[in-house]
Amino acid sequence: MELTKEDWKLYREKISGWQENYMERLVEQYSKFLSRDLPASARFWKLEKRINNDKKTPGVRIELKKSTMIWDIVSLVSDGVINFDDLEEFSDELKETVRFILERQ
């Protein structure tokens, strides 16, 4: 699939908001976890492990490259960072490609 300039521009505009929303959800999950009735050391070490795993996901950290944009969007959808409604403004070809890849995973 040949990416359009419009899709690439739109992606660059939206990615930071998508990540911010996702990280807000993560922070809420961390907060709930920290208020559990567990020893402080258990909460600390489990949270550290969770944060280390979460920060490797495209919902937290991503390298903006046009060549990987489709795969990054597929990962964002797969990880629950975004859903298909978030792709509404993108070209039909991009949405069809993402859907095609996700159906075959």
Coordinates of N, CA and C in Angstrom, one line a residue:
M1 N 0.8 -1.2 0.0 CA 0.0 0.0 0.0 C 0.9 1.2 0.0
E2 N 0.5 2.2 -0.9 CA 1.2 3.5 -0.9 C 0.5 4.4 0.0
L3 N 1.3 4.9 1.0 CA 0.7 5.9 2.0 C 0.5 7.2 1.3
T4 N -0.7 7.8 1.7 CA -0.9 9.2 1.1 C -0.3 10.2 2.1
K5 N 0.0 11.4 1.5 CA 0.5 12.5 2.3 C -0.5 12.8 3.4
E6 N -1.7 12.8 3.1 CA -2.8 13.1 4.0 C -2.8 12.2 5.2
D7 N -2.7 10.9 4.9 CA -2.7 9.9 6.0 C -1.4 10.1 6.9
W8 N -0.3 10.3 6.3 CA 0.9 10.5 7.1 C 0.8 11.8 7.9
K9 N 0.3 12.8 7.4 CA 0.1 14.1 8.1 C -0.9 13.9 9.3
L10 N -2.0 13.2 9.0 CA -3.0 13.0 10.0 C -2.4 12.1 11.1
Y11 N -1.7 11.1 10.8 CA -1.1 10.2 11.8 C -0.1 11.0 12.7
R12 N 0.7 11.8 12.1 CA 1.6 12.6 13.0 C 0.8 13.6 13.9
E13 N -0.3 14.1 13.4 CA -1.1 14.9 14.3 C -1.8 14.2 15.4
K14 N -2.2 13.0 15.2 CA -3.0 12.2 16.1 C -2.2 11.4 17.1
I15 N -1.0 10.9 16.8 CA -0.3 10.0 17.6 C -0.1 10.5 19.0
S16 N 0.3 11.7 19.2 CA 0.6 12.2 20.5 C -0.7 12.2 21.4
G17 N -1.8 12.5 20.8 CA -3.1 12.5 21.6 C -3.5 11.0 21.9
W18 N -3.3 10.1 21.0 CA -3.6 8.7 21.3 C -2.7 8.2 22.4
Q19 N -1.4 8.6 22.4 CA -0.5 8.1 23.4 C -0.9 8.7 24.7
E20 N -1.2 10.0 24.7 CA -1.6 10.7 26.0 C -2.8 10.0 26.6
N21 N -3.8 9.7 25.8 CA -5.0 9.1 26.3 C -4.7 7.7 26.9
Y22 N -3.8 7.0 26.2 CA -3.4 5.6 26.6 C -2.7 5.7 27.9
M23 N -1.7 6.6 28.0 CA -1.0 6.8 29.3 C -1.8 7.2 30.4
E24 N -2.9 8.0 30.2 CA -3.8 8.4 31.2 C -4.5 7.1 31.7
R25 N -4.9 6.2 30.9 CA -5.5 5.0 31.3 C -4.5 4.1 32.1
L26 N -3.3 4.1 31.7 CA -2.3 3.4 32.4 C -2.1 3.9 33.8
V27 N -2.0 5.2 33.9 CA -1.9 5.9 35.2 C -3.0 5.5 36.2
E28 N -4.2 5.5 35.6 CA -5.4 5.1 36.4 C -5.3 3.7 36.9
Q29 N -4.8 2.8 36.0 CA -4.6 1.4 36.4 C -3.5 1.3 37.5
Y30 N -2.4 2.1 37.3 CA -1.4 2.0 38.3 C -1.9 2.5 39.7
S31 N -2.7 3.6 39.6 CA -3.2 4.1 40.9 C -4.1 3.1 41.6
K32 N -5.0 2.4 40.9 CA -5.8 1.4 41.5 C -4.9 0.3 42.1
F33 N -3.9 -0.1 41.3 CA -3.0 -1.2 41.8 C -2.3 -0.7 43.1
L34 N -1.9 0.5 43.1 CA -1.1 1.0 44.3 C -2.0 1.1 45.6
S35 N -3.3 1.2 45.4 CA -4.2 1.3 46.5 C -4.6 -0.1 47.0
R36 N -4.1 -1.2 46.4 CA -4.5 -2.5 46.9 C -3.8 -2.8 48.2
D37 N -4.4 -3.8 48.9 CA -3.9 -4.1 50.2 C -2.8 -5.2 50.1
L38 N -1.6 -4.7 49.7 CA -0.4 -5.6 49.6 C 0.8 -4.9 50.2
P39 N 1.8 -5.6 50.6 CA 2.9 -4.9 51.2 C 3.5 -3.9 50.2
A40 N 4.1 -2.8 50.7 CA 4.6 -1.8 49.9 C 5.7 -2.3 48.9
S41 N 6.5 -3.3 49.4 CA 7.5 -3.8 48.5 C 6.9 -4.6 47.3
A42 N 5.9 -5.3 47.6 CA 5.2 -6.1 46.5 C 4.6 -5.1 45.5
R43 N 4.0 -4.1 45.9 CA 3.4 -3.1 45.0 C 4.5 -2.4 44.2
F44 N 5.5 -2.0 44.9 CA 6.6 -1.3 44.2 C 7.2 -2.1 43.1
W45 N 7.6 -3.4 43.4 CA 8.3 -4.2 42.4 C 7.4 -4.6 41.3
K46 N 6.1 -4.9 41.6 CA 5.2 -5.3 40.5 C 4.9 -4.1 39.6
L47 N 4.8 -2.9 40.2 CA 4.5 -1.7 39.4 C 5.8 -1.4 38.6
E48 N 6.9 -1.6 39.1 CA 8.1 -1.3 38.3 C 8.2 -2.2 37.1
K49 N 7.9 -3.5 37.3 CA 7.8 -4.5 36.2 C 6.8 -4.1 35.1
R50 N 5.6 -3.7 35.6 CA 4.5 -3.3 34.7 C 4.9 -2.0 33.9
I51 N 5.5 -1.1 34.6 CA 5.9 0.2 33.8 C 7.0 -0.2 32.8
N52 N 7.9 -1.0 33.2 CA 9.0 -1.3 32.2 C 8.4 -2.0 31.0
N53 N 7.4 -2.9 31.2 CA 6.8 -3.5 30.0 C 5.9 -2.5 29.2
D54 N 5.2 -1.7 29.9 CA 4.3 -0.7 29.3 C 5.1 0.3 28.4
K55 N 6.2 0.7 28.9 CA 7.0 1.7 28.2 C 7.6 1.2 26.9
K56 N 7.5 -0.1 26.6 CA 8.0 -0.6 25.4 C 7.0 -0.7 24.3
T57 N 5.7 -0.4 24.7 CA 4.6 -0.5 23.7 C 4.5 0.8 22.9
P58 N 3.9 0.7 21.7 CA 3.8 1.9 20.9 C 2.8 2.9 21.5
G59 N 2.0 2.5 22.4 CA 1.1 3.4 23.1 C 1.8 4.4 24.0
V60 N 3.1 4.0 24.3 CA 3.9 4.9 25.2 C 5.1 5.5 24.4
R61 N 5.7 4.6 23.7 CA 6.9 5.1 22.9 C 6.9 4.5 21.5
I62 N 7.1 5.4 20.6 CA 7.1 5.0 19.2 C 8.0 5.9 18.4
E63 N 8.7 5.3 17.4 CA 9.5 6.1 16.5 C 8.7 6.4 15.3
L64 N 8.5 7.7 15.0 CA 7.6 8.0 13.9 C 8.4 7.9 12.6
K65 N 8.0 6.8 11.9 CA 8.6 6.5 10.6 C 7.5 6.2 9.6
K66 N 7.5 6.8 8.5 CA 6.5 6.6 7.5 C 6.5 5.1 7.0
S67 N 7.7 4.5 7.0 CA 7.8 3.2 6.5 C 7.2 2.1 7.4
T68 N 7.0 2.5 8.7 CA 6.4 1.5 9.6 C 5.0 2.0 10.1
M69 N 4.5 3.0 9.6 CA 3.2 3.6 10.0 C 2.1 2.6 10.1
I70 N 1.9 1.8 9.0 CA 0.8 0.8 9.0 C 1.0 -0.2 10.1
W71 N 2.2 -0.7 10.3 CA 2.4 -1.7 11.3 C 2.3 -1.1 12.7
D72 N 2.6 0.2 12.8 CA 2.5 0.8 14.1 C 1.0 1.0 14.4
I73 N 0.2 1.4 13.4 CA -1.3 1.5 13.6 C -1.9 0.1 14.0
V74 N -1.4 -0.9 13.3 CA -1.9 -2.3 13.6 C -1.6 -2.6 15.1
S75 N -0.4 -2.3 15.5 CA 0.0 -2.5 16.9 C -0.8 -1.7 17.9
L76 N -1.1 -0.4 17.5 CA -1.9 0.4 18.4 C -3.3 -0.1 18.6
V77 N -3.9 -0.7 17.5 CA -5.2 -1.3 17.5 C -5.2 -2.6 18.3
S78 N -4.2 -3.4 18.1 CA -4.0 -4.7 18.7 C -3.9 -4.5 20.2
D79 N -3.1 -3.5 20.6 CA -2.8 -3.3 22.1 C -3.9 -2.5 22.8
G80 N -5.0 -2.1 22.0 CA -6.1 -1.4 22.6 C -5.8 0.1 22.9
V81 N -4.8 0.6 22.3 CA -4.5 2.0 22.4 C -5.5 2.8 21.7
I82 N -5.9 2.4 20.5 CA -6.9 3.0 19.7 C -7.9 1.9 19.2
N83 N -9.0 2.4 18.6 CA -9.9 1.4 17.9 C -10.1 1.9 16.5
F84 N -10.9 1.2 15.8 CA -11.2 1.6 14.4 C -11.9 3.0 14.3
D85 N -12.7 3.3 15.3 CA -13.3 4.6 15.3 C -12.3 5.8 15.2
D86 N -11.1 5.5 15.8 CA -10.0 6.5 15.8 C -9.4 6.7 14.4
L87 N -9.7 5.8 13.5 CA -9.1 5.8 12.1 C -10.1 6.4 11.1
E88 N -11.2 6.9 11.6 CA -12.3 7.4 10.8 C -11.9 8.4 9.7
E89 N -11.0 9.3 10.1 CA -10.5 10.3 9.1 C -9.5 9.9 8.1
F90 N -9.0 8.7 8.3 CA -7.9 8.2 7.4 C -8.6 7.6 6.1
S91 N -7.7 7.4 5.1 CA -8.2 6.9 3.8 C -8.8 5.5 4.0
D92 N -9.8 5.2 3.1 CA -10.4 3.9 3.1 C -9.3 2.8 2.9
E93 N -8.3 3.1 2.0 CA -7.3 2.1 1.7 C -6.5 1.8 3.0
L94 N -6.1 2.8 3.8 CA -5.4 2.6 5.0 C -6.2 1.7 6.0
K95 N -7.5 2.1 6.1 CA -8.4 1.3 7.1 C -8.5 -0.1 6.6
E96 N -8.7 -0.3 5.3 CA -8.8 -1.7 4.8 C -7.5 -2.5 5.0
T97 N -6.4 -1.8 4.8 CA -5.1 -2.5 5.0 C -4.9 -2.9 6.5
V98 N -5.2 -2.0 7.4 CA -5.1 -2.3 8.8 C -6.1 -3.5 9.2
R99 N -7.3 -3.4 8.7 CA -8.3 -4.4 9.0 C -7.8 -5.8 8.4
F100 N -7.3 -5.8 7.2 CA -6.8 -7.0 6.5 C -5.7 -7.7 7.4
I101 N -4.7 -6.9 7.8 CA -3.6 -7.4 8.6 C -4.1 -7.9 9.9
L102 N -5.0 -7.2 10.6 CA -5.5 -7.7 11.9 C -6.3 -9.0 11.8
E103 N -7.0 -9.1 10.7 CA -7.8 -10.3 10.5 C -6.9 -11.6 10.3
R104 N -5.7 -11.4 9.9 CA -4.8 -12.5 9.6 C -3.8 -12.8 10.8
Q105 N -3.9 -12.0 11.8 CA -3.0 -12.2 13.0 C -3.5 -13.3 13.8

